[in-house]
PDB file of C-alpha atoms in Angstrom:
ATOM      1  CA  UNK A   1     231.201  27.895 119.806  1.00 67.00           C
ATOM      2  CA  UNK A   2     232.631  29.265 122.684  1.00 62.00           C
ATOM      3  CA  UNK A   3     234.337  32.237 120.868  1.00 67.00           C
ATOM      4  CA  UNK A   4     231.136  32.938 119.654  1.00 68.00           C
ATOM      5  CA  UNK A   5     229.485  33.576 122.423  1.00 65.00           C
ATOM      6  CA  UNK A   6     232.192  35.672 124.121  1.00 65.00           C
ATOM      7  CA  UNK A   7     232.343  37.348 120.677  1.00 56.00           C
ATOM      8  CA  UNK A   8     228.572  37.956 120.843  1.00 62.00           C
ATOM      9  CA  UNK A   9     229.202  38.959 124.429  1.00 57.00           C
ATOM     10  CA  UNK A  10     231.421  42.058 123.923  1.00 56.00           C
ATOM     11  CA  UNK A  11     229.219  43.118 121.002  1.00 52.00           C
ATOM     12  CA  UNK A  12     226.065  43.575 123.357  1.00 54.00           C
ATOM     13  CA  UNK A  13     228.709  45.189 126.461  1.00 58.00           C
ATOM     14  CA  UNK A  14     229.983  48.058 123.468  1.00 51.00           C
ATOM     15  CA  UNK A  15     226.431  48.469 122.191  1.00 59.00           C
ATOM     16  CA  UNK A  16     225.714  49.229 126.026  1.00 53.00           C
ATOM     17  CA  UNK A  17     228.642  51.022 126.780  1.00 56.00           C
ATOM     18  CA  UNK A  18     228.074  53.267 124.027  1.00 58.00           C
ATOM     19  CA  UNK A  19     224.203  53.728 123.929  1.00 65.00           C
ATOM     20  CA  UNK A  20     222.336  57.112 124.513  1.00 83.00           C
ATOM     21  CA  UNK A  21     219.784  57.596 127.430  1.00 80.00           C
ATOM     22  CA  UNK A  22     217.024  56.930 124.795  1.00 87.00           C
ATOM     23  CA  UNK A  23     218.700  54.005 123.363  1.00 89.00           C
ATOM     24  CA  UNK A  24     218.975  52.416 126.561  1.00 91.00           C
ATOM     25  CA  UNK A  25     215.788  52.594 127.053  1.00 92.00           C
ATOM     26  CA  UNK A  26     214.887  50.560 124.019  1.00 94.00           C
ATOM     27  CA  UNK A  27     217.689  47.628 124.730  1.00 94.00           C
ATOM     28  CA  UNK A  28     215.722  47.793 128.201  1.00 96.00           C
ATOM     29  CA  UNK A  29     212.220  46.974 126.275  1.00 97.00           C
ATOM     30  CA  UNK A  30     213.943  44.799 123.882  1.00 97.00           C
ATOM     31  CA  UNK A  31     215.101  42.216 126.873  1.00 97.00           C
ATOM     32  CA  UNK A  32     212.076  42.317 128.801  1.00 98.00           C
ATOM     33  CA  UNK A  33     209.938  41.542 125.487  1.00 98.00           C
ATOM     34  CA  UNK A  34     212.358  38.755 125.070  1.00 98.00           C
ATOM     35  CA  UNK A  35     212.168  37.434 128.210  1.00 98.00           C
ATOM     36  CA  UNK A  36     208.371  37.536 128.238  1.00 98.00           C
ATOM     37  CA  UNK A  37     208.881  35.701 124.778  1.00 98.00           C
ATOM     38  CA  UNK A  38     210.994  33.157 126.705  1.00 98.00           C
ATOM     39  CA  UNK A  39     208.496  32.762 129.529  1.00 98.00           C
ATOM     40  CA  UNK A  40     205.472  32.040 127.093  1.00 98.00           C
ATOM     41  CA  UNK A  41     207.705  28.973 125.467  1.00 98.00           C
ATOM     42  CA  UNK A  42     208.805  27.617 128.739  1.00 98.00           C
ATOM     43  CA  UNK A  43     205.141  28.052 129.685  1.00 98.00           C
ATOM     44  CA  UNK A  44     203.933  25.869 126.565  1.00 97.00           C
ATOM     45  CA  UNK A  45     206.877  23.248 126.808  1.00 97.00           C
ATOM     46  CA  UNK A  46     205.954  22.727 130.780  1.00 97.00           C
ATOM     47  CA  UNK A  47     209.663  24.185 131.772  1.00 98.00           C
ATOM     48  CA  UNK A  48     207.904  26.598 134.972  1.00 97.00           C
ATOM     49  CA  UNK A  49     211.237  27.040 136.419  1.00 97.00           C
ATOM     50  CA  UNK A  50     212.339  28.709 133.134  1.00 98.00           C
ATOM     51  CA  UNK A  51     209.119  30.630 132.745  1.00 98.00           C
ATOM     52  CA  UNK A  52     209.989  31.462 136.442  1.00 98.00           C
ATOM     53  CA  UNK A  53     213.112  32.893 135.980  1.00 98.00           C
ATOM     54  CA  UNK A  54     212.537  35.023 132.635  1.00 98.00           C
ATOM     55  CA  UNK A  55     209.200  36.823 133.893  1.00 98.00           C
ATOM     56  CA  UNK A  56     211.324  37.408 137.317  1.00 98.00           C
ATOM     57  CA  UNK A  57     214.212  38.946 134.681  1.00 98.00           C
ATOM     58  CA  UNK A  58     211.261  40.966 133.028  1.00 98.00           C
ATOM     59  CA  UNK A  59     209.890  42.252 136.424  1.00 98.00           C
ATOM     60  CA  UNK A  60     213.512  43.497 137.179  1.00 97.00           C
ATOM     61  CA  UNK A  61     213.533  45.089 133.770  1.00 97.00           C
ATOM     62  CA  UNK A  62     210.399  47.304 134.211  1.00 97.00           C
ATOM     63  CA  UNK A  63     211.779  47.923 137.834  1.00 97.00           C
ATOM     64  CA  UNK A  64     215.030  49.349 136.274  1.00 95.00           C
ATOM     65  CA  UNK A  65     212.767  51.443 133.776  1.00 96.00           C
ATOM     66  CA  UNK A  66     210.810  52.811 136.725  1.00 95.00           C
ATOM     67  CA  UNK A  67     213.455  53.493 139.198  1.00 93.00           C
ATOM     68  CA  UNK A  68     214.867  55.791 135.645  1.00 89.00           C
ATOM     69  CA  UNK A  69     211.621  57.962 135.989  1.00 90.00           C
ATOM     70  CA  UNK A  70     212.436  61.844 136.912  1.00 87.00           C
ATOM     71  CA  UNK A  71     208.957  62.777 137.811  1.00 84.00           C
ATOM     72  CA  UNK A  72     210.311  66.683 138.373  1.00 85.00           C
ATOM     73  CA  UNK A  73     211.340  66.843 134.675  1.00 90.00           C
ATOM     74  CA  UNK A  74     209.306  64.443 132.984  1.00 84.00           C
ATOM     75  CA  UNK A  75     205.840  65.970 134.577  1.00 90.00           C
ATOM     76  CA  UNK A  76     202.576  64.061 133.661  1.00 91.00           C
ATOM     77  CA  UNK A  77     204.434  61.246 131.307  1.00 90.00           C
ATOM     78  CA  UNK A  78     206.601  60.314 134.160  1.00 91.00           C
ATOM     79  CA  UNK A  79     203.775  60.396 135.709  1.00 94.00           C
ATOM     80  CA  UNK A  80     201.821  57.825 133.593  1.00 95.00           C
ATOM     81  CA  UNK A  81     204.416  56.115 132.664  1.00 95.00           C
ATOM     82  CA  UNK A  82     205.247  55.206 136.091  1.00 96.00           C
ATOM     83  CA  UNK A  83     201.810  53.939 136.573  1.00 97.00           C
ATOM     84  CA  UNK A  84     202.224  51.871 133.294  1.00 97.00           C
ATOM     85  CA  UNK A  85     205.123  50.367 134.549  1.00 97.00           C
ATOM     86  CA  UNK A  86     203.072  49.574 138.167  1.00 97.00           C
ATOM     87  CA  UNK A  87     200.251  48.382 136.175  1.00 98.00           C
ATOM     88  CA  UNK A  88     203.004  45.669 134.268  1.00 97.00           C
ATOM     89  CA  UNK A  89     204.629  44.994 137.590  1.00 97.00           C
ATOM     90  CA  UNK A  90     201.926  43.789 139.119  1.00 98.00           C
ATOM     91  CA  UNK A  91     200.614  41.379 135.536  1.00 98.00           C
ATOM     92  CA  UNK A  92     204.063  40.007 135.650  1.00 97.00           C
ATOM     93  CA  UNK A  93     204.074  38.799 138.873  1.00 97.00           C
ATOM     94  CA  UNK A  94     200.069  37.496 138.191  1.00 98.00           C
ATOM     95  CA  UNK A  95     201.521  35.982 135.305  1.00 97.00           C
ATOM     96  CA  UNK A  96     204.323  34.267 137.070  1.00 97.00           C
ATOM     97  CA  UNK A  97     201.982  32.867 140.383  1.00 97.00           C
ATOM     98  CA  UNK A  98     199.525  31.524 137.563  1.00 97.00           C
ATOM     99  CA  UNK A  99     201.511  30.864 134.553  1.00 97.00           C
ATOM    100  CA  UNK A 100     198.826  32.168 132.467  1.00 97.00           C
ATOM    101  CA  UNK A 101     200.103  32.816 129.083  1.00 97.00           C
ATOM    102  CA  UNK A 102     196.991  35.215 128.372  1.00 97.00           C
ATOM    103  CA  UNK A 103     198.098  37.671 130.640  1.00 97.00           C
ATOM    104  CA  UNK A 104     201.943  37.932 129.541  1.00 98.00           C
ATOM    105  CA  UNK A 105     201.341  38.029 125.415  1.00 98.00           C
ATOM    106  CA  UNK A 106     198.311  41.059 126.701  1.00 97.00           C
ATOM    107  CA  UNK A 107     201.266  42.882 128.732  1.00 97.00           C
ATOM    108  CA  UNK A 108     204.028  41.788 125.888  1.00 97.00           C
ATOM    109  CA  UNK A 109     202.077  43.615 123.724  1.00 97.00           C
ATOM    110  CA  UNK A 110     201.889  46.876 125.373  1.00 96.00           C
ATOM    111  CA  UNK A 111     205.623  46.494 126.303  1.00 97.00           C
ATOM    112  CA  UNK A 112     206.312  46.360 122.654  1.00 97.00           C
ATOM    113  CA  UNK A 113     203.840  49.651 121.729  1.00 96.00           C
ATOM    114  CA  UNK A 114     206.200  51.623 124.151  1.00 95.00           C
ATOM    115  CA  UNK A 115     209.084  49.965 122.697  1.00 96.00           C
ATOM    116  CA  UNK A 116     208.113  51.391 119.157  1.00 96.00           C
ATOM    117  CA  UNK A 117     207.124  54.629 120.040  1.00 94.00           C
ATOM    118  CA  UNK A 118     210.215  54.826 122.390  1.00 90.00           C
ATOM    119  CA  UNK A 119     212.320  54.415 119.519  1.00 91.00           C
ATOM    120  CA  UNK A 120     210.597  56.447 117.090  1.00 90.00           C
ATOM    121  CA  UNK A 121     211.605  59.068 119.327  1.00 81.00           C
TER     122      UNK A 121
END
């Protein structure tokens, strides 16, 4: 079991290590819909401390994607993506002081729109 998960371990560092920009930016959207997935069945099974810690691993997620932002370059979708990712900030932390489900599968959703087109691109 254990060589399994050091096995599974080096597979995600490489697939990091060796990622584009773009690609990144998809394994970025990947863990924070998967923590917001987490969050939403710790929610339902009453484990808040887990829900706490995966929509606080989210926030950090879409604070990582916004501090990647080049407003010079990227012009107006910088821009609005920047205020997308403010937007989500702040829902993430509503979602994590109420624990409202609602409001993270809402914000999961969007998360996973930009995911898609992200890696259509």
């Amino acid at each position: 079991m254990m060589q399994q998960r050091n096995a599974q371990n080096v597979y995600k560092q490489n697939q990091i290590l060796n990622a584009s920009p773009k690609k990144l930016v998809v394994l970025l959207y990947d863990g924070c819909i998967k923590n917001m997935k987490l969050a939403e069945l710790s929610i339902a099974e009453n484990k808040l401390d887990q829900a706490n810690t995966a929509l606080i691993k989210a926030q950090d997620i879409i604070a990582e994607l916004a501090g990647t932002l080049n407003k010079d370059q990227g012009g107006q979708i910088a821009q609005d993506l920047s205020d997308i990712y403010e937007y989500l900030m702040t829902k993430l932390i509503e979602a994590n002081r109420t624990k409202d489900v609602a409001i993270i599968q809402k914000n999961r959703e969007m998360i996973e729109e930009l995911r898609d087109a992200w890696a259509e691109i």
